[in-house]
């Protein structure tokens, strides 16, 4: 690995500092509550959104933007804490709902939005408006307001895609926040963090067989919510189609929660929620062989036999025993009309997707070129 020059190292570290300071800086220098939102997803019937309410300390100084200001905002971000029992109103179009945060400050919102009949037929990002009501116990008199993006696919949606992230899109080693930021901002080693052909394959799935489908791309991860913004930056730099990123648990060591939360069956629950929102729409599932993705996906095929079109599993394990186990699962899903493809190669996934009409030839050729360039 080529080490960065001192100049590149300095500029890379400055970018990292600005990046890490950004969430705390958005809330201003004053102490108080802030709303952090994550991209949501939905249909013309129902939408889903996750967010969190934090209380963060004030900066106490009126510094110009620079390294010192960045470091102080990073400290503010580190020591802020989730606010439980906070009252929010979430509005999407003409529909509103009230929600209360849980003990860690998170809120989950599902809205029935069928009243918004004037939405266009094509895909678009809808703005949700969020209003955090004054916290009388804290003596706050003014509400806090923000917005969040929710992806609404086209009315004639033919398919949706759900993908794992760890060891499926990126190597697990970069799921470490600091490692990932160092590679993104200092080394710019984007091609060493994403598997060859992944970006092109996901773009091909997003655009579909016509090149204009704009399918929902929904991502799940075993990581904590604290790496959300890093993954967003990673997706942007690698030109991977943006979509909601949902995590299985919050497991950072904090004063509020010193031990990780168990994520048993959480992935299946998240996928069931997506299947319910995109009712009757078939899905493509993508995962890896290192964890239980094949088992979870096979169970979902049993539960929703007409909803899962194909399953792509990236081969990351060692040992023939695992090969045999996944082969047995593939035979089980095939009996229900769903192919489970186990491969190390994004091109093999793309070739299968092209043969079955999920992507266009141009998309296949882009995957082939990327794999050849990086092979």
mmCIF file of C-alpha atoms in Angstrom:
data_model
loop_
_atom_site.group_PDB
_atom_site.id
_atom_site.type_symbol
_atom_site.label_atom_id
_atom_site.label_comp_id
_atom_site.label_asym_id
_atom_site.label_seq_id
_atom_site.Cartn_x
_atom_site.Cartn_y
_atom_site.Cartn_z
ATOM 1 C CA UNK A 1 0.000 0.000 0.000
ATOM 2 C CA UNK A 2 1.356 3.410 -0.970
ATOM 3 C CA UNK A 3 1.474 5.698 2.063
ATOM 4 C CA UNK A 4 -0.036 9.171 1.595
ATOM 5 C CA UNK A 5 2.220 12.177 1.276
ATOM 6 C CA UNK A 6 2.214 14.620 4.230
ATOM 7 C CA UNK A 7 0.151 17.080 2.169
ATOM 8 C CA UNK A 8 -2.467 14.459 1.277
ATOM 9 C CA UNK A 9 -2.521 13.204 4.853
ATOM 10 C CA UNK A 10 -3.150 16.733 6.156
ATOM 11 C CA UNK A 11 -5.941 17.475 3.687
ATOM 12 C CA UNK A 12 -7.475 14.044 4.252
ATOM 13 C CA UNK A 13 -7.502 14.476 8.012
ATOM 14 C CA UNK A 14 -9.054 17.937 7.622
ATOM 15 C CA UNK A 15 -11.846 16.416 5.532
ATOM 16 C CA UNK A 16 -12.359 13.770 8.195
ATOM 17 C CA UNK A 17 -12.628 16.409 10.918
ATOM 18 C CA UNK A 18 -15.177 18.459 8.949
ATOM 19 C CA UNK A 19 -17.133 15.310 8.180
ATOM 20 C CA UNK A 20 -17.237 14.138 11.808
ATOM 21 C CA UNK A 21 -18.191 17.604 13.044
ATOM 22 C CA UNK A 22 -21.043 18.049 10.579
ATOM 23 C CA UNK A 23 -23.912 16.466 12.601
ATOM 24 C CA UNK A 24 -23.212 18.540 15.718
ATOM 25 C CA UNK A 25 -22.681 21.704 13.663
ATOM 26 C CA UNK A 26 -26.097 21.320 11.993
ATOM 27 C CA UNK A 27 -27.746 21.859 15.368
ATOM 28 C CA UNK A 28 -25.995 25.201 15.854
ATOM 29 C CA UNK A 29 -23.723 26.289 18.682
ATOM 30 C CA UNK A 30 -26.438 26.495 21.310
ATOM 31 C CA UNK A 31 -27.203 23.656 23.691
ATOM 32 C CA UNK A 32 -30.469 21.845 23.127
ATOM 33 C CA UNK A 33 -32.294 19.075 21.333
ATOM 34 C CA UNK A 34 -31.650 18.148 17.696
ATOM 35 C CA UNK A 35 -33.376 15.730 15.329
ATOM 36 C CA UNK A 36 -31.279 13.339 13.262
ATOM 37 C CA UNK A 37 -33.174 11.720 10.401
ATOM 38 C CA UNK A 38 -32.285 8.852 8.089
ATOM 39 C CA UNK A 39 -33.589 8.272 4.574
ATOM 40 C CA UNK A 40 -37.016 6.671 4.526
ATOM 41 C CA UNK A 41 -38.832 4.635 1.916
ATOM 42 C CA UNK A 42 -42.396 4.015 0.902
ATOM 43 C CA UNK A 43 -45.091 3.477 -1.683
ATOM 44 C CA UNK A 44 -48.186 5.427 -2.600
ATOM 45 C CA UNK A 45 -49.999 3.665 0.245
ATOM 46 C CA UNK A 46 -47.509 3.725 3.121
ATOM 47 C CA UNK A 47 -44.131 5.203 4.079
ATOM 48 C CA UNK A 48 -41.598 4.346 6.769
ATOM 49 C CA UNK A 49 -39.075 6.631 8.472
ATOM 50 C CA UNK A 50 -36.555 6.297 11.310
ATOM 51 C CA UNK A 51 -34.863 9.074 13.251
ATOM 52 C CA UNK A 52 -33.434 9.983 16.627
ATOM 53 C CA UNK A 53 -33.669 12.933 18.985
ATOM 54 C CA UNK A 54 -30.456 13.976 20.712
ATOM 55 C CA UNK A 55 -29.593 16.503 23.364
ATOM 56 C CA UNK A 56 -26.165 17.987 22.814
ATOM 57 C CA UNK A 57 -24.202 20.533 24.848
ATOM 58 C CA UNK A 58 -23.574 24.048 23.597
ATOM 59 C CA UNK A 59 -20.258 25.076 22.141
ATOM 60 C CA UNK A 60 -19.905 28.121 24.371
ATOM 61 C CA UNK A 61 -17.573 29.835 21.886
ATOM 62 C CA UNK A 62 -18.171 31.708 18.670
ATOM 63 C CA UNK A 63 -15.288 30.246 16.670
ATOM 64 C CA UNK A 64 -14.761 30.519 12.951
ATOM 65 C CA UNK A 65 -15.012 27.246 11.075
ATOM 66 C CA UNK A 66 -11.665 25.472 11.290
ATOM 67 C CA UNK A 67 -9.799 22.615 12.999
ATOM 68 C CA UNK A 68 -10.457 23.844 16.554
ATOM 69 C CA UNK A 69 -14.164 24.355 15.851
ATOM 70 C CA UNK A 70 -14.276 20.880 14.233
ATOM 71 C CA UNK A 71 -12.664 19.192 17.247
ATOM 72 C CA UNK A 72 -15.061 20.878 19.674
ATOM 73 C CA UNK A 73 -18.058 19.852 17.561
ATOM 74 C CA UNK A 74 -16.755 16.280 17.396
ATOM 75 C CA UNK A 75 -16.613 16.281 21.205
ATOM 76 C CA UNK A 76 -20.187 17.605 21.310
ATOM 77 C CA UNK A 77 -21.248 14.846 18.938
ATOM 78 C CA UNK A 78 -19.517 12.198 21.050
ATOM 79 C CA UNK A 79 -21.101 13.205 24.359
ATOM 80 C CA UNK A 80 -24.646 13.941 23.144
ATOM 81 C CA UNK A 81 -27.312 11.547 24.305
ATOM 82 C CA UNK A 82 -30.681 10.288 23.114
ATOM 83 C CA UNK A 83 -33.794 11.950 24.528
ATOM 84 C CA UNK A 84 -36.544 9.556 25.578
ATOM 85 C CA UNK A 85 -40.279 10.400 25.537
ATOM 86 C CA UNK A 86 -39.790 13.344 23.170
ATOM 87 C CA UNK A 87 -42.971 14.279 21.253
ATOM 88 C CA UNK A 88 -42.745 14.764 17.474
ATOM 89 C CA UNK A 89 -45.218 15.357 14.679
ATOM 90 C CA UNK A 90 -44.240 13.876 11.316
ATOM 91 C CA UNK A 91 -45.988 15.156 8.176
ATOM 92 C CA UNK A 92 -45.819 13.678 4.675
ATOM 93 C CA UNK A 93 -47.894 15.560 2.139
ATOM 94 C CA UNK A 94 -51.318 16.072 3.695
ATOM 95 C CA UNK A 95 -50.902 13.349 6.338
ATOM 96 C CA UNK A 96 -49.523 13.795 9.869
ATOM 97 C CA UNK A 97 -48.884 11.473 12.791
ATOM 98 C CA UNK A 98 -47.576 12.005 16.321
ATOM 99 C CA UNK A 99 -44.809 9.803 17.687
ATOM 100 C CA UNK A 100 -42.885 9.461 20.962
ATOM 101 C CA UNK A 101 -39.183 8.537 21.113
ATOM 102 C CA UNK A 102 -38.105 5.345 22.880
ATOM 103 C CA UNK A 103 -35.666 5.117 25.783
ATOM 104 C CA UNK A 104 -32.677 5.676 23.451
ATOM 105 C CA UNK A 105 -34.257 8.604 21.621
ATOM 106 C CA UNK A 106 -35.239 6.677 18.464
ATOM 107 C CA UNK A 107 -38.574 6.975 16.710
ATOM 108 C CA UNK A 108 -40.078 4.782 13.987
ATOM 109 C CA UNK A 109 -42.922 6.101 11.869
ATOM 110 C CA UNK A 110 -45.240 4.305 9.466
ATOM 111 C CA UNK A 111 -47.790 6.580 7.784
ATOM 112 C CA UNK A 112 -50.792 5.743 5.639
ATOM 113 C CA UNK A 113 -50.383 8.237 2.788
ATOM 114 C CA UNK A 114 -53.138 7.180 0.389
ATOM 115 C CA UNK A 115 -54.695 10.634 0.858
ATOM 116 C CA UNK A 116 -51.811 12.105 -1.199
ATOM 117 C CA UNK A 117 -53.422 11.289 -4.536
ATOM 118 C CA UNK A 118 -51.734 14.166 -6.398
ATOM 119 C CA UNK A 119 -48.280 12.571 -6.283
ATOM 120 C CA UNK A 120 -46.697 12.132 -9.736
ATOM 121 C CA UNK A 121 -46.517 8.687 -11.337
ATOM 122 C CA UNK A 122 -42.739 8.757 -11.734
ATOM 123 C CA UNK A 123 -40.196 8.087 -8.991
ATOM 124 C CA UNK A 124 -39.205 10.933 -6.710
ATOM 125 C CA UNK A 125 -37.911 11.855 -3.266
ATOM 126 C CA UNK A 126 -40.686 13.107 -0.999
ATOM 127 C CA UNK A 127 -39.938 15.472 1.870
ATOM 128 C CA UNK A 128 -41.221 14.553 5.310
ATOM 129 C CA UNK A 129 -41.508 17.471 7.736
ATOM 130 C CA UNK A 130 -40.698 16.847 11.387
ATOM 131 C CA UNK A 131 -41.604 19.072 14.322
ATOM 132 C CA UNK A 132 -40.195 18.369 17.778
ATOM 133 C CA UNK A 133 -42.525 19.905 20.333
ATOM 134 C CA UNK A 134 -41.143 21.944 23.241
ATOM 135 C CA UNK A 135 -39.875 19.908 26.156
ATOM 136 C CA UNK A 136 -41.598 21.523 29.110
ATOM 137 C CA UNK A 137 -39.624 19.467 31.603
ATOM 138 C CA UNK A 138 -36.453 21.023 30.198
ATOM 139 C CA UNK A 139 -38.004 24.502 30.096
ATOM 140 C CA UNK A 140 -37.820 24.746 26.275
ATOM 141 C CA UNK A 141 -40.374 27.028 24.681
ATOM 142 C CA UNK A 142 -39.540 26.759 20.971
ATOM 143 C CA UNK A 143 -40.142 23.711 18.740
ATOM 144 C CA UNK A 144 -37.351 22.194 16.648
ATOM 145 C CA UNK A 145 -38.058 21.503 12.972
ATOM 146 C CA UNK A 146 -36.275 19.584 10.217
ATOM 147 C CA UNK A 147 -37.015 17.475 7.145
ATOM 148 C CA UNK A 148 -36.196 13.995 5.867
ATOM 149 C CA UNK A 149 -36.097 12.369 2.430
ATOM 150 C CA UNK A 150 -38.384 9.429 1.613
ATOM 151 C CA UNK A 151 -37.987 7.506 -1.647
ATOM 152 C CA UNK A 152 -41.224 6.911 -3.546
ATOM 153 C CA UNK A 153 -40.784 4.599 -6.575
ATOM 154 C CA UNK A 154 -42.726 4.903 -9.844
ATOM 155 C CA UNK A 155 -46.337 3.773 -9.893
ATOM 156 C CA UNK A 156 -45.587 0.953 -12.349
ATOM 157 C CA UNK A 157 -42.885 -0.570 -10.100
ATOM 158 C CA UNK A 158 -41.847 -4.019 -11.337
ATOM 159 C CA UNK A 159 -39.320 -5.055 -8.649
ATOM 160 C CA UNK A 160 -37.494 -3.913 -5.507
ATOM 161 C CA UNK A 161 -33.993 -4.799 -4.257
ATOM 162 C CA UNK A 162 -32.845 -5.518 -0.692
ATOM 163 C CA UNK A 163 -29.123 -5.888 -0.063
ATOM 164 C CA UNK A 164 -26.955 -6.598 2.918
ATOM 165 C CA UNK A 165 -23.933 -4.285 3.168
ATOM 166 C CA UNK A 166 -21.225 -6.029 5.220
ATOM 167 C CA UNK A 167 -19.248 -8.518 3.090
ATOM 168 C CA UNK A 168 -21.805 -8.025 0.314
ATOM 169 C CA UNK A 169 -21.141 -4.480 -0.866
ATOM 170 C CA UNK A 170 -18.021 -3.728 1.195
ATOM 171 C CA UNK A 171 -15.365 -5.803 2.889
ATOM 172 C CA UNK A 172 -16.178 -6.263 6.569
ATOM 173 C CA UNK A 173 -12.843 -4.726 7.555
ATOM 174 C CA UNK A 174 -14.041 -1.309 6.448
ATOM 175 C CA UNK A 175 -17.209 -1.471 8.526
ATOM 176 C CA UNK A 176 -14.958 0.076 11.187
ATOM 177 C CA UNK A 177 -15.805 3.755 11.111
ATOM 178 C CA UNK A 178 -12.252 5.056 11.501
ATOM 179 C CA UNK A 179 -10.768 2.569 9.020
ATOM 180 C CA UNK A 180 -13.418 3.419 6.485
ATOM 181 C CA UNK A 181 -12.977 7.173 6.826
ATOM 182 C CA UNK A 182 -9.201 6.876 6.571
ATOM 183 C CA UNK A 183 -9.557 4.979 3.310
ATOM 184 C CA UNK A 184 -12.241 7.290 1.928
ATOM 185 C CA UNK A 185 -10.670 10.622 2.814
ATOM 186 C CA UNK A 186 -6.936 9.916 3.044
ATOM 187 C CA UNK A 187 -6.103 6.950 0.814
ATOM 188 C CA UNK A 188 -9.105 7.348 -1.501
ATOM 189 C CA UNK A 189 -9.006 3.563 -1.769
ATOM 190 C CA UNK A 190 -12.580 3.244 -2.955
ATOM 191 C CA UNK A 191 -11.841 0.255 -5.150
ATOM 192 C CA UNK A 192 -10.249 -1.643 -2.275
ATOM 193 C CA UNK A 193 -13.317 -1.208 -0.102
ATOM 194 C CA UNK A 194 -16.100 -2.146 -2.536
ATOM 195 C CA UNK A 195 -16.180 -5.549 -4.228
ATOM 196 C CA UNK A 196 -15.382 -5.442 -7.971
ATOM 197 C CA UNK A 197 -18.458 -4.876 -10.094
ATOM 198 C CA UNK A 198 -20.761 -4.054 -7.170
ATOM 199 C CA UNK A 199 -21.353 -0.412 -8.094
ATOM 200 C CA UNK A 200 -22.145 -1.238 -11.709
ATOM 201 C CA UNK A 201 -24.373 -4.186 -10.763
ATOM 202 C CA UNK A 202 -26.420 -2.126 -8.316
ATOM 203 C CA UNK A 203 -26.812 0.660 -10.863
ATOM 204 C CA UNK A 204 -27.997 -1.940 -13.371
ATOM 205 C CA UNK A 205 -30.565 -3.277 -10.906
ATOM 206 C CA UNK A 206 -31.723 0.256 -10.086
ATOM 207 C CA UNK A 207 -32.323 1.093 -13.757
ATOM 208 C CA UNK A 208 -33.701 -2.349 -14.632
ATOM 209 C CA UNK A 209 -34.236 -3.978 -17.991
ATOM 210 C CA UNK A 210 -35.471 -0.764 -19.616
ATOM 211 C CA UNK A 211 -32.774 1.507 -18.205
ATOM 212 C CA UNK A 212 -35.465 3.729 -16.644
ATOM 213 C CA UNK A 213 -37.069 1.632 -13.876
ATOM 214 C CA UNK A 214 -35.673 3.491 -10.825
ATOM 215 C CA UNK A 215 -36.365 0.630 -8.444
ATOM 216 C CA UNK A 216 -36.149 1.015 -4.660
ATOM 217 C CA UNK A 217 -32.686 0.007 -3.394
ATOM 218 C CA UNK A 218 -32.945 -0.862 0.309
ATOM 219 C CA UNK A 219 -29.881 -1.688 2.389
ATOM 220 C CA UNK A 220 -29.492 -3.435 5.744
ATOM 221 C CA UNK A 221 -26.363 -3.694 7.874
ATOM 222 C CA UNK A 222 -25.166 -5.343 11.071
ATOM 223 C CA UNK A 223 -23.396 -2.122 12.012
ATOM 224 C CA UNK A 224 -24.476 0.616 14.443
ATOM 225 C CA UNK A 225 -26.367 3.756 13.435
ATOM 226 C CA UNK A 226 -23.226 5.766 14.184
ATOM 227 C CA UNK A 227 -21.661 4.736 10.840
ATOM 228 C CA UNK A 228 -24.704 5.820 8.804
ATOM 229 C CA UNK A 229 -23.159 9.035 7.498
ATOM 230 C CA UNK A 230 -19.902 7.252 6.620
ATOM 231 C CA UNK A 231 -21.782 4.695 4.538
ATOM 232 C CA UNK A 232 -23.708 7.478 2.815
ATOM 233 C CA UNK A 233 -20.415 9.057 1.785
ATOM 234 C CA UNK A 234 -19.085 5.678 0.680
ATOM 235 C CA UNK A 235 -22.151 5.059 -1.511
ATOM 236 C CA UNK A 236 -21.806 8.524 -3.035
ATOM 237 C CA UNK A 237 -18.095 8.138 -3.867
ATOM 238 C CA UNK A 238 -18.653 4.677 -5.353
ATOM 239 C CA UNK A 239 -21.726 5.753 -7.357
ATOM 240 C CA UNK A 240 -23.870 3.106 -5.698
ATOM 241 C CA UNK A 241 -27.569 4.038 -6.006
ATOM 242 C CA UNK A 242 -28.662 5.851 -2.864
ATOM 243 C CA UNK A 243 -31.431 4.368 -0.812
ATOM 244 C CA UNK A 244 -32.526 3.944 2.776
ATOM 245 C CA UNK A 245 -29.903 2.244 4.970
ATOM 246 C CA UNK A 246 -31.360 0.361 7.909
ATOM 247 C CA UNK A 247 -29.253 -1.076 10.706
ATOM 248 C CA UNK A 248 -30.012 -4.143 12.737
ATOM 249 C CA UNK A 249 -29.098 -2.644 16.066
ATOM 250 C CA UNK A 250 -27.528 0.187 18.020
ATOM 251 C CA UNK A 251 -24.503 -1.364 19.652
ATOM 252 C CA UNK A 252 -22.039 1.375 20.468
ATOM 253 C CA UNK A 253 -20.833 1.498 24.082
ATOM 254 C CA UNK A 254 -22.609 4.480 25.603
ATOM 255 C CA UNK A 255 -23.597 5.644 29.066
ATOM 256 C CA UNK A 256 -27.205 4.850 28.205
ATOM 257 C CA UNK A 257 -26.509 1.396 26.806
ATOM 258 C CA UNK A 258 -23.163 -0.150 27.846
ATOM 259 C CA UNK A 259 -23.853 -3.524 26.198
ATOM 260 C CA UNK A 260 -24.855 -4.395 22.611
ATOM 261 C CA UNK A 261 -28.448 -5.220 21.736
ATOM 262 C CA UNK A 262 -29.046 -8.685 20.344
ATOM 263 C CA UNK A 263 -30.119 -8.552 16.692
ATOM 264 C CA UNK A 264 -31.697 -11.999 16.503
ATOM 265 C CA UNK A 265 -34.385 -12.169 13.776
ATOM 266 C CA UNK A 266 -34.193 -8.394 13.301
ATOM 267 C CA UNK A 267 -33.120 -8.630 9.653
ATOM 268 C CA UNK A 268 -36.094 -10.838 8.765
ATOM 269 C CA UNK A 269 -38.401 -8.378 10.550
ATOM 270 C CA UNK A 270 -36.997 -5.435 8.556
ATOM 271 C CA UNK A 271 -37.421 -7.306 5.274
ATOM 272 C CA UNK A 272 -40.990 -8.303 6.158
ATOM 273 C CA UNK A 273 -41.727 -4.615 6.754
ATOM 274 C CA UNK A 274 -40.387 -3.759 3.286
ATOM 275 C CA UNK A 275 -42.421 -6.565 1.717
ATOM 276 C CA UNK A 276 -45.535 -5.223 3.431
ATOM 277 C CA UNK A 277 -45.002 -1.647 2.234
ATOM 278 C CA UNK A 278 -44.364 -2.764 -1.355
ATOM 279 C CA UNK A 279 -47.302 -5.158 -1.306
ATOM 280 C CA UNK A 280 -47.467 -7.554 -4.287
ATOM 281 C CA UNK A 281 -44.132 -6.283 -5.680
ATOM 282 C CA UNK A 282 -41.475 -9.002 -6.245
ATOM 283 C CA UNK A 283 -38.037 -8.637 -4.679
ATOM 284 C CA UNK A 284 -34.401 -9.486 -5.386
ATOM 285 C CA UNK A 285 -32.364 -10.245 -2.244
ATOM 286 C CA UNK A 286 -28.563 -9.915 -2.036
ATOM 287 C CA UNK A 287 -26.373 -11.104 0.833
ATOM 288 C CA UNK A 288 -23.249 -13.054 1.729
ATOM 289 C CA UNK A 289 -22.411 -16.537 2.939
ATOM 290 C CA UNK A 290 -20.479 -15.468 6.028
ATOM 291 C CA UNK A 291 -23.500 -15.006 8.276
ATOM 292 C CA UNK A 292 -27.069 -16.326 8.093
ATOM 293 C CA UNK A 293 -28.236 -14.488 4.970
ATOM 294 C CA UNK A 294 -28.892 -17.718 2.991
ATOM 295 C CA UNK A 295 -30.926 -19.190 5.853
ATOM 296 C CA UNK A 296 -32.884 -15.969 6.486
ATOM 297 C CA UNK A 297 -33.608 -15.490 2.788
ATOM 298 C CA UNK A 298 -34.671 -19.138 2.313
ATOM 299 C CA UNK A 299 -37.112 -18.791 5.207
ATOM 300 C CA UNK A 300 -38.551 -15.686 3.551
ATOM 301 C CA UNK A 301 -39.016 -17.608 0.297
ATOM 302 C CA UNK A 302 -40.974 -20.225 2.280
ATOM 303 C CA UNK A 303 -43.067 -17.484 3.854
ATOM 304 C CA UNK A 304 -43.530 -15.398 0.670
ATOM 305 C CA UNK A 305 -43.131 -17.935 -2.161
ATOM 306 C CA UNK A 306 -44.387 -15.631 -4.912
ATOM 307 C CA UNK A 307 -42.543 -12.491 -3.809
ATOM 308 C CA UNK A 308 -38.824 -13.389 -4.063
ATOM 309 C CA UNK A 309 -37.563 -13.546 -7.651
ATOM 310 C CA UNK A 310 -33.871 -14.242 -7.064
ATOM 311 C CA UNK A 311 -31.280 -14.448 -4.286
ATOM 312 C CA UNK A 312 -27.617 -13.558 -4.867
ATOM 313 C CA UNK A 313 -25.160 -14.732 -2.210
ATOM 314 C CA UNK A 314 -21.558 -13.526 -2.273
ATOM 315 C CA UNK A 315 -19.172 -16.386 -1.435
ATOM 316 C CA UNK A 316 -16.991 -15.178 1.459
ATOM 317 C CA UNK A 317 -16.740 -18.304 3.634
ATOM 318 C CA UNK A 318 -14.189 -21.109 3.897
ATOM 319 C CA UNK A 319 -14.917 -24.804 4.018
ATOM 320 C CA UNK A 320 -16.926 -27.190 1.864
ATOM 321 C CA UNK A 321 -19.464 -27.843 4.613
ATOM 322 C CA UNK A 322 -20.904 -24.376 4.152
ATOM 323 C CA UNK A 323 -21.021 -24.947 0.378
ATOM 324 C CA UNK A 324 -23.146 -28.053 0.894
ATOM 325 C CA UNK A 325 -25.459 -26.282 3.327
ATOM 326 C CA UNK A 326 -26.081 -23.391 0.899
ATOM 327 C CA UNK A 327 -26.572 -25.825 -1.981
ATOM 328 C CA UNK A 328 -29.305 -27.530 0.038
ATOM 329 C CA UNK A 329 -30.936 -24.159 0.645
ATOM 330 C CA UNK A 330 -30.667 -23.360 -3.089
ATOM 331 C CA UNK A 331 -32.486 -26.595 -3.938
ATOM 332 C CA UNK A 332 -35.168 -25.707 -1.388
ATOM 333 C CA UNK A 333 -35.754 -22.230 -2.867
ATOM 334 C CA UNK A 334 -35.617 -23.561 -6.441
ATOM 335 C CA UNK A 335 -38.546 -25.838 -5.623
ATOM 336 C CA UNK A 336 -40.516 -22.653 -4.951
ATOM 337 C CA UNK A 337 -39.374 -20.983 -8.173
ATOM 338 C CA UNK A 338 -36.558 -18.809 -6.764
ATOM 339 C CA UNK A 339 -32.910 -19.155 -7.838
ATOM 340 C CA UNK A 340 -30.266 -18.805 -5.117
ATOM 341 C CA UNK A 341 -26.942 -18.006 -6.810
ATOM 342 C CA UNK A 342 -23.751 -18.510 -4.755
ATOM 343 C CA UNK A 343 -20.690 -16.853 -6.314
ATOM 344 C CA UNK A 344 -17.623 -14.734 -5.568
ATOM 345 C CA UNK A 345 -18.145 -12.805 -8.795
ATOM 346 C CA UNK A 346 -20.450 -9.818 -9.358
ATOM 347 C CA UNK A 347 -20.350 -10.602 -13.082
ATOM 348 C CA UNK A 348 -21.934 -14.014 -12.524
ATOM 349 C CA UNK A 349 -24.732 -12.320 -10.574
ATOM 350 C CA UNK A 350 -25.201 -9.809 -13.394
ATOM 351 C CA UNK A 351 -25.240 -12.535 -16.052
ATOM 352 C CA UNK A 352 -28.002 -14.363 -14.197
ATOM 353 C CA UNK A 353 -29.925 -11.099 -13.749
ATOM 354 C CA UNK A 354 -29.633 -10.325 -17.479
ATOM 355 C CA UNK A 355 -30.761 -13.805 -18.540
ATOM 356 C CA UNK A 356 -33.867 -13.431 -16.398
ATOM 357 C CA UNK A 357 -34.677 -9.918 -17.570
ATOM 358 C CA UNK A 358 -33.832 -8.038 -14.380
ATOM 359 C CA UNK A 359 -31.169 -5.789 -15.950
ATOM 360 C CA UNK A 360 -30.393 -4.406 -19.406
ATOM 361 C CA UNK A 361 -27.505 -5.455 -21.632
ATOM 362 C CA UNK A 362 -25.810 -2.089 -21.124
ATOM 363 C CA UNK A 363 -25.841 -2.758 -17.379
ATOM 364 C CA UNK A 364 -24.326 -6.196 -17.861
ATOM 365 C CA UNK A 365 -21.543 -4.790 -20.031
ATOM 366 C CA UNK A 366 -20.783 -2.119 -17.439
ATOM 367 C CA UNK A 367 -20.398 -4.808 -14.779
ATOM 368 C CA UNK A 368 -18.175 -6.829 -17.108
ATOM 369 C CA UNK A 369 -15.960 -3.820 -17.822
ATOM 370 C CA UNK A 370 -15.619 -2.950 -14.134
ATOM 371 C CA UNK A 371 -14.719 -6.519 -13.170
ATOM 372 C CA UNK A 372 -12.157 -6.699 -16.009
ATOM 373 C CA UNK A 373 -10.634 -3.339 -15.039
ATOM 374 C CA UNK A 374 -10.241 -4.367 -11.405
ATOM 375 C CA UNK A 375 -9.536 -8.049 -11.892
#
